[in-house]
């Protein structure tokens, strides 16, 4: 099993934008080629500098 986590760039106006994050993750998955996604986990991290929660997606996958 392999894994990666992805979030929007910190400090940007739309860093908490979940739809933008989903599009970025979809692009990353497409770039990996033939894989099997085993699990996706959406969670939020607290950014202490801006005192806001930032969404992060962790993807667990295997190569076919």
mmCIF file of N, CA, C and O in Angstrom:
data_model
loop_
_atom_site.group_PDB
_atom_site.id
_atom_site.type_symbol
_atom_site.label_atom_id
_atom_site.label_comp_id
_atom_site.label_asym_id
_atom_site.label_seq_id
_atom_site.Cartn_x
_atom_site.Cartn_y
_atom_site.Cartn_z
ATOM 1 N N UNK A 1 0.848 -1.166 0.000
ATOM 2 C CA UNK A 1 0.000 0.000 0.000
ATOM 3 C C UNK A 1 0.900 1.237 0.000
ATOM 4 O O UNK A 1 1.915 1.292 0.666
ATOM 5 N N UNK A 2 0.476 2.224 -0.766
ATOM 6 C CA UNK A 2 1.173 3.507 -0.831
ATOM 7 C C UNK A 2 0.219 4.599 -0.361
ATOM 8 O O UNK A 2 -0.993 4.390 -0.313
ATOM 9 N N UNK A 3 0.772 5.752 -0.056
ATOM 10 C CA UNK A 3 -0.057 6.828 0.468
ATOM 11 C C UNK A 3 0.512 8.190 0.084
ATOM 12 O O UNK A 3 1.712 8.317 -0.157
ATOM 13 N N UNK A 4 -0.356 9.169 -0.005
ATOM 14 C CA UNK A 4 0.071 10.566 -0.098
ATOM 15 C C UNK A 4 -1.011 11.435 0.515
ATOM 16 O O UNK A 4 -2.179 11.054 0.577
ATOM 17 N N UNK A 5 -0.594 12.582 1.000
ATOM 18 C CA UNK A 5 -1.530 13.562 1.551
ATOM 19 C C UNK A 5 -1.395 14.844 0.758
ATOM 20 O O UNK A 5 -0.305 15.190 0.293
ATOM 21 N N UNK A 6 -2.506 15.526 0.619
ATOM 22 C CA UNK A 6 -2.489 16.754 -0.166
ATOM 23 C C UNK A 6 -3.399 17.786 0.485
ATOM 24 O O UNK A 6 -4.458 17.468 1.014
ATOM 25 N N UNK A 7 -2.946 19.039 0.430
ATOM 26 C CA UNK A 7 -3.724 20.169 0.943
ATOM 27 C C UNK A 7 -3.531 21.330 -0.024
ATOM 28 O O UNK A 7 -2.620 21.319 -0.845
ATOM 29 N N UNK A 8 -4.404 22.313 0.077
ATOM 30 C CA UNK A 8 -4.221 23.531 -0.709
ATOM 31 C C UNK A 8 -3.024 24.295 -0.138
ATOM 32 O O UNK A 8 -2.680 24.134 1.034
ATOM 33 N N UNK A 9 -2.410 25.146 -0.938
ATOM 34 C CA UNK A 9 -1.282 25.942 -0.428
ATOM 35 C C UNK A 9 -1.709 26.791 0.769
ATOM 36 O O UNK A 9 -2.755 27.434 0.749
ATOM 37 N N UNK A 10 -0.902 26.778 1.801
ATOM 38 C CA UNK A 10 -1.195 27.566 3.005
ATOM 39 C C UNK A 10 -0.968 29.052 2.726
ATOM 40 O O UNK A 10 -0.160 29.421 1.895
ATOM 41 N N UNK A 11 -1.713 29.860 3.455
ATOM 42 C CA UNK A 11 -1.526 31.297 3.358
ATOM 43 C C UNK A 11 -2.229 31.933 2.170
ATOM 44 O O UNK A 11 -2.167 33.127 1.975
ATOM 45 N N UNK A 12 -2.881 31.121 1.360
ATOM 46 C CA UNK A 12 -3.628 31.655 0.221
ATOM 47 C C UNK A 12 -5.048 31.962 0.659
ATOM 48 O O UNK A 12 -5.563 31.404 1.629
ATOM 49 N N UNK A 13 -5.716 32.825 -0.090
ATOM 50 C CA UNK A 13 -7.071 33.248 0.246
ATOM 51 C C UNK A 13 -8.038 32.063 0.318
ATOM 52 O O UNK A 13 -8.925 32.033 1.150
ATOM 53 N N UNK A 14 -7.849 31.072 -0.547
ATOM 54 C CA UNK A 14 -8.789 29.953 -0.623
ATOM 55 C C UNK A 14 -8.181 28.654 -0.107
ATOM 56 O O UNK A 14 -8.508 27.579 -0.595
ATOM 57 N N UNK A 15 -7.329 28.718 0.886
ATOM 58 C CA UNK A 15 -6.670 27.508 1.376
ATOM 59 C C UNK A 15 -7.653 26.519 2.009
ATOM 60 O O UNK A 15 -7.374 25.335 2.082
ATOM 61 N N UNK A 16 -8.822 26.977 2.426
ATOM 62 C CA UNK A 16 -9.839 26.096 3.001
ATOM 63 C C UNK A 16 -10.864 25.607 1.998
ATOM 64 O O UNK A 16 -11.864 25.001 2.385
ATOM 65 N N UNK A 17 -10.642 25.833 0.720
ATOM 66 C CA UNK A 17 -11.588 25.499 -0.353
ATOM 67 C C UNK A 17 -11.572 23.996 -0.646
ATOM 68 O O UNK A 17 -10.677 23.491 -1.316
ATOM 69 N N UNK A 18 -12.569 23.267 -0.136
ATOM 70 C CA UNK A 18 -12.625 21.808 -0.305
ATOM 71 C C UNK A 18 -12.811 21.411 -1.771
ATOM 72 O O UNK A 18 -12.131 20.493 -2.241
ATOM 73 N N UNK A 19 -13.707 22.035 -2.553
ATOM 74 C CA UNK A 19 -13.828 21.651 -3.953
ATOM 75 C C UNK A 19 -12.504 21.796 -4.730
ATOM 76 O O UNK A 19 -12.164 20.937 -5.544
ATOM 77 N N UNK A 20 -11.747 22.846 -4.446
ATOM 78 C CA UNK A 20 -10.443 23.017 -5.107
ATOM 79 C C UNK A 20 -9.491 21.901 -4.695
ATOM 80 O O UNK A 20 -8.741 21.379 -5.524
ATOM 81 N N UNK A 21 -9.531 21.512 -3.436
ATOM 82 C CA UNK A 21 -8.687 20.417 -2.965
ATOM 83 C C UNK A 21 -9.067 19.105 -3.648
ATOM 84 O O UNK A 21 -8.194 18.346 -4.066
ATOM 85 N N UNK A 22 -10.343 18.849 -3.785
ATOM 86 C CA UNK A 22 -10.793 17.624 -4.465
ATOM 87 C C UNK A 22 -10.307 17.591 -5.915
ATOM 88 O O UNK A 22 -9.884 16.540 -6.416
ATOM 89 N N UNK A 23 -10.342 18.739 -6.591
ATOM 90 C CA UNK A 23 -9.836 18.793 -7.970
ATOM 91 C C UNK A 23 -8.336 18.517 -8.010
ATOM 92 O O UNK A 23 -7.850 17.792 -8.883
ATOM 93 N N UNK A 24 -7.591 19.067 -7.066
ATOM 94 C CA UNK A 24 -6.144 18.825 -7.017
ATOM 95 C C UNK A 24 -5.835 17.354 -6.774
ATOM 96 O O UNK A 24 -4.935 16.785 -7.381
ATOM 97 N N UNK A 25 -6.587 16.716 -5.870
ATOM 98 C CA UNK A 25 -6.375 15.291 -5.598
ATOM 99 C C UNK A 25 -6.724 14.465 -6.834
ATOM 100 O O UNK A 25 -5.997 13.527 -7.186
ATOM 101 N N UNK A 26 -7.805 14.816 -7.524
ATOM 102 C CA UNK A 26 -8.183 14.094 -8.747
ATOM 103 C C UNK A 26 -7.079 14.193 -9.798
ATOM 104 O O UNK A 26 -6.750 13.195 -10.460
ATOM 105 N N UNK A 27 -6.476 15.357 -9.946
ATOM 106 C CA UNK A 27 -5.368 15.524 -10.896
ATOM 107 C C UNK A 27 -4.170 14.666 -10.495
ATOM 108 O O UNK A 27 -3.521 14.051 -11.340
ATOM 109 N N UNK A 28 -3.890 14.600 -9.210
ATOM 110 C CA UNK A 28 -2.779 13.772 -8.721
ATOM 111 C C UNK A 28 -3.047 12.293 -8.976
ATOM 112 O O UNK A 28 -2.137 11.549 -9.357
ATOM 113 N N UNK A 29 -4.285 11.868 -8.758
ATOM 114 C CA UNK A 29 -4.636 10.466 -9.013
ATOM 115 C C UNK A 29 -4.498 10.129 -10.492
ATOM 116 O O UNK A 29 -3.967 9.070 -10.856
ATOM 117 N N UNK A 30 -4.958 11.014 -11.363
ATOM 118 C CA UNK A 30 -4.814 10.802 -12.802
ATOM 119 C C UNK A 30 -3.348 10.665 -13.197
ATOM 120 O O UNK A 30 -2.986 9.844 -14.025
ATOM 121 N N UNK A 31 -2.490 11.464 -12.587
ATOM 122 C CA UNK A 31 -1.060 11.447 -12.911
ATOM 123 C C UNK A 31 -0.386 10.144 -12.478
ATOM 124 O O UNK A 31 0.657 9.784 -13.027
ATOM 125 N N UNK A 32 -0.970 9.437 -11.512
ATOM 126 C CA UNK A 32 -0.374 8.188 -11.046
ATOM 127 C C UNK A 32 -0.616 7.025 -12.005
ATOM 128 O O UNK A 32 0.018 5.983 -11.883
ATOM 129 N N UNK A 33 -1.538 7.185 -12.940
ATOM 130 C CA UNK A 33 -1.803 6.118 -13.901
ATOM 131 C C UNK A 33 -2.729 5.055 -13.318
ATOM 132 O O UNK A 33 -3.645 5.368 -12.559
ATOM 133 N N UNK A 34 -2.450 3.798 -13.653
ATOM 134 C CA UNK A 34 -3.318 2.695 -13.216
ATOM 135 C C UNK A 34 -3.044 2.354 -11.756
ATOM 136 O O UNK A 34 -2.012 1.780 -11.428
ATOM 137 N N UNK A 35 -3.988 2.736 -10.922
ATOM 138 C CA UNK A 35 -3.895 2.434 -9.494
ATOM 139 C C UNK A 35 -5.259 1.987 -9.005
ATOM 140 O O UNK A 35 -6.272 2.165 -9.684
ATOM 141 N N UNK A 36 -5.264 1.412 -7.821
ATOM 142 C CA UNK A 36 -6.512 1.090 -7.149
ATOM 143 C C UNK A 36 -6.539 1.913 -5.861
ATOM 144 O O UNK A 36 -5.650 1.777 -5.013
ATOM 145 N N UNK A 37 -7.526 2.781 -5.741
ATOM 146 C CA UNK A 37 -7.674 3.585 -4.528
ATOM 147 C C UNK A 37 -8.320 2.710 -3.464
ATOM 148 O O UNK A 37 -9.392 2.143 -3.674
ATOM 149 N N UNK A 38 -7.644 2.596 -2.341
ATOM 150 C CA UNK A 38 -8.132 1.751 -1.250
ATOM 151 C C UNK A 38 -8.934 2.544 -0.223
ATOM 152 O O UNK A 38 -9.871 2.019 0.374
ATOM 153 N N UNK A 39 -8.554 3.799 -0.026
ATOM 154 C CA UNK A 39 -9.255 4.626 0.958
ATOM 155 C C UNK A 39 -8.891 6.088 0.742
ATOM 156 O O UNK A 39 -7.790 6.401 0.286
ATOM 157 N N UNK A 40 -9.813 6.969 1.067
ATOM 158 C CA UNK A 40 -9.593 8.421 1.060
ATOM 159 C C UNK A 40 -10.049 8.945 2.411
ATOM 160 O O UNK A 40 -11.138 8.610 2.870
ATOM 161 N N UNK A 41 -9.227 9.769 3.033
ATOM 162 C CA UNK A 41 -9.588 10.326 4.335
ATOM 163 C C UNK A 41 -9.478 11.847 4.253
ATOM 164 O O UNK A 41 -8.427 12.379 3.892
ATOM 165 N N UNK A 42 -10.559 12.523 4.566
ATOM 166 C CA UNK A 42 -10.578 13.981 4.615
ATOM 167 C C UNK A 42 -10.516 14.389 6.077
ATOM 168 O O UNK A 42 -11.319 13.930 6.894
ATOM 169 N N UNK A 43 -9.550 15.206 6.420
ATOM 170 C CA UNK A 43 -9.465 15.706 7.788
ATOM 171 C C UNK A 43 -9.027 17.163 7.745
ATOM 172 O O UNK A 43 -8.625 17.663 6.705
ATOM 173 N N UNK A 44 -9.128 17.815 8.882
ATOM 174 C CA UNK A 44 -8.759 19.228 8.964
ATOM 175 C C UNK A 44 -7.623 19.407 9.955
ATOM 176 O O UNK A 44 -7.614 18.791 11.016
ATOM 177 N N UNK A 45 -6.689 20.262 9.582
ATOM 178 C CA UNK A 45 -5.578 20.638 10.449
ATOM 179 C C UNK A 45 -5.792 22.073 10.886
ATOM 180 O O UNK A 45 -6.223 22.901 10.087
ATOM 181 N N UNK A 46 -5.446 22.356 12.106
ATOM 182 C CA UNK A 46 -5.537 23.723 12.585
ATOM 183 C C UNK A 46 -4.255 24.452 12.235
ATOM 184 O O UNK A 46 -3.167 24.035 12.618
ATOM 185 N N UNK A 47 -4.386 25.529 11.457
ATOM 186 C CA UNK A 47 -3.249 26.387 11.130
ATOM 187 C C UNK A 47 -3.180 27.453 12.214
ATOM 188 O O UNK A 47 -4.028 28.336 12.288
ATOM 189 N N UNK A 48 -2.178 27.351 13.074
ATOM 190 C CA UNK A 48 -2.083 28.254 14.210
ATOM 191 C C UNK A 48 -1.778 29.693 13.803
ATOM 192 O O UNK A 48 -2.102 30.630 14.529
ATOM 193 N N UNK A 49 -1.150 29.867 12.632
ATOM 194 C CA UNK A 49 -0.839 31.223 12.178
ATOM 195 C C UNK A 49 -2.102 31.998 11.807
ATOM 196 O O UNK A 49 -2.247 33.167 12.134
ATOM 197 N N UNK A 50 -3.015 31.335 11.110
ATOM 198 C CA UNK A 50 -4.229 32.024 10.668
ATOM 199 C C UNK A 50 -5.444 31.654 11.515
ATOM 200 O O UNK A 50 -6.521 32.186 11.312
ATOM 201 N N UNK A 51 -5.272 30.722 12.435
ATOM 202 C CA UNK A 51 -6.341 30.219 13.295
ATOM 203 C C UNK A 51 -7.554 29.795 12.465
ATOM 204 O O UNK A 51 -8.683 30.215 12.695
ATOM 205 N N UNK A 52 -7.285 28.959 11.483
ATOM 206 C CA UNK A 52 -8.370 28.371 10.695
ATOM 207 C C UNK A 52 -8.051 26.910 10.450
ATOM 208 O O UNK A 52 -6.903 26.489 10.526
ATOM 209 N N UNK A 53 -9.089 26.153 10.173
ATOM 210 C CA UNK A 53 -8.909 24.740 9.880
ATOM 211 C C UNK A 53 -8.706 24.574 8.381
ATOM 212 O O UNK A 53 -9.465 25.111 7.582
ATOM 213 N N UNK A 54 -7.664 23.822 8.021
ATOM 214 C CA UNK A 54 -7.342 23.599 6.619
ATOM 215 C C UNK A 54 -7.592 22.141 6.267
ATOM 216 O O UNK A 54 -7.064 21.241 6.922
ATOM 217 N N UNK A 55 -8.388 21.880 5.221
ATOM 218 C CA UNK A 55 -8.670 20.500 4.843
ATOM 219 C C UNK A 55 -7.454 19.830 4.214
ATOM 220 O O UNK A 55 -6.682 20.453 3.479
ATOM 221 N N UNK A 56 -7.282 18.563 4.527
ATOM 222 C CA UNK A 56 -6.233 17.732 3.960
ATOM 223 C C UNK A 56 -6.861 16.401 3.579
ATOM 224 O O UNK A 56 -7.716 15.887 4.299
ATOM 225 N N UNK A 57 -6.449 15.857 2.445
ATOM 226 C CA UNK A 57 -6.916 14.541 2.020
ATOM 227 C C UNK A 57 -5.724 13.607 1.970
ATOM 228 O O UNK A 57 -4.698 13.924 1.377
ATOM 229 N N UNK A 58 -5.878 12.441 2.608
ATOM 230 C CA UNK A 58 -4.876 11.385 2.533
ATOM 231 C C UNK A 58 -5.459 10.265 1.683
ATOM 232 O O UNK A 58 -6.597 9.841 1.901
ATOM 233 N N UNK A 59 -4.676 9.823 0.702
ATOM 234 C CA UNK A 59 -5.103 8.784 -0.224
ATOM 235 C C UNK A 59 -4.238 7.535 0.019
ATOM 236 O O UNK A 59 -3.024 7.629 0.086
ATOM 237 N N UNK A 60 -4.888 6.391 0.162
ATOM 238 C CA UNK A 60 -4.202 5.107 0.277
ATOM 239 C C UNK A 60 -4.504 4.344 -1.013
ATOM 240 O O UNK A 60 -5.668 4.219 -1.403
ATOM 241 N N UNK A 61 -3.457 3.862 -1.673
ATOM 242 C CA UNK A 61 -3.652 3.215 -2.971
ATOM 243 C C UNK A 61 -2.604 2.139 -3.200
ATOM 244 O O UNK A 61 -1.603 2.052 -2.484
ATOM 245 N N UNK A 62 -2.851 1.326 -4.227
ATOM 246 C CA UNK A 62 -1.863 0.342 -4.655
ATOM 247 C C UNK A 62 -1.752 0.401 -6.178
ATOM 248 O O UNK A 62 -2.708 0.764 -6.871
ATOM 249 N N UNK A 63 -0.573 0.072 -6.669
ATOM 250 C CA UNK A 63 -0.345 0.023 -8.125
ATOM 251 C C UNK A 63 -1.003 -1.228 -8.652
ATOM 252 O O UNK A 63 -1.047 -2.252 -8.003
ATOM 253 N N UNK A 64 -1.515 -1.168 -9.856
ATOM 254 C CA UNK A 64 -2.128 -2.358 -10.475
ATOM 255 C C UNK A 64 -1.089 -3.141 -11.218
ATOM 256 O O UNK A 64 -0.143 -2.720 -11.714
#
